[in-house]
Amino acid sequence: MSKPLKQIHLAAHFPGVNNTTVWSDPKAGSHIEFSSFTHFAQTAERAKFDFLFLAEGLRLREQDGKIYDLDVVGRPDTFTILAALAAVTEHLGLTGTINSTFNEPYEVARQFASLDHLSDGRSAWNVVTSWDAFTGENFRRGGFLPQSERYSRAKEFLATTHELLDSWHGDEILADKASGTFLSDAKAGAFVHRGQHFDIEGQFNVPRSPQGRPVIFQAGDSDEGREFAAADADAIFSRYSTLDEGRAFYTDVKNRLAKYGRGHDQLLILPAATFVLGDTDAEAEEIAHEVRRQQVSGATAIKHLEFVWNRDLSGYDPDGPLPDVDPDVGESHISKGRAQVRMYRDPLATAREWREQAAANNWSIRDLVIETGSRQAFVGSPATVAETINDFVQADASDGFILVPHITPGGLDSFADTVVPLLQERGVFREDYTGPTLRDHLGLAHPDAEPKARRAAS
């Protein structure tokens, strides 16, 4: 008997300020005007996507003491945008990255409960920790938590937020409504939490929302991050771009669920992916090559190399060979607020590896950055891209993808018009929404439907 086809989950990432966008394209628009967010979100909803995703930037990034050039448009507030998008969409999930290091559970619980009410149950929270003192300076808390304590705080932050949201529990309040008793008599919203990071008690003032709690996303790839996701998240992002790497990550994370009393379908694996479409595979390859050259200018390539070398490399030719000098492994760093700094934990080893790759392939600095910096990408005709996406999901290398177009806000349009219908024809993607909430879109149970033992453990 053949295995039933898995249903594919698709989402869209509004790129924000980064070098994914081809800014030189005349179709590239604003990343801060609301019309851009509206167009992007409504296209995703027209295509029946699960959700829209917004990343977060808490401080403008710097390079060698100067504001990074892609950050000049700023970083608008996540909750403000998602609340506004709730008014111009009806079904699309609304996912935002909110930091657990520089916020407080009561504040975040109120914001997500309010967003869930405003959107009729479409909110989701990507729980992250902050990793650097540079960002912390904006909050006067720079560098006060090592990595182990950041995850400890994040776990307690999430648990405390759940306690606040669950303080208006459905069973108790429904009984009071049925008997005609005032809600105040039921002590709805009362909470007490005593812990290592939070010592709070009081009255939570937002009633139980349609989803009960927001859908929880997690982005960490470390062992701590994978455990955090297995214990508490509904979905985890993945950075793995090949089928074999994706299957290994998928298997590892899914196998961690049992110890927390969870089944494989209770945590989704969703890598980010770019895409380039053409009438033929050959045309798409040509377009993709040009897109990557536009995304990584010579100046961008040099700046990327500086992340690893921790030196001013402005005197080097981006179309020439890699520097002979080794990276500076001192404590201070030329780049501040850049996630890439974390990715290269052993810069000397990374430099050796890159030199070997460049020599073997006759790559210049710019070639190397283009080849090593690209994420999961689908390139081809609509039929090829639809087939490749389906192959990844059916092979258990992912449960779907979060798509990142290279043009904002209209870059998602072609995918919605050409690839989605092909996935629908295969019977692996919905033709319409079947429920009102994001949990319905993702096939996740409502928290009130979970076993009480599982709720208590969470």
JSON list of C-alpha atoms in Angstrom, two decimals, residues 14 40 105 450:
[
{"chain": "A", "resi": 14, "resn": "PHE", "atom": "CA", "xyz": [8.91, 39.66, 3.80]},
{"chain": "A", "resi": 40, "resn": "PHE", "atom": "CA", "xyz": [2.93, 41.00, -0.30]},
{"chain": "A", "resi": 105, "resn": "PRO", "atom": "CA", "xyz": [6.36, 37.83, 29.51]},
{"chain": "A", "resi": 450, "resn": "GLU", "atom": "CA", "xyz": [-4.08, 18.76, 24.24]}
]
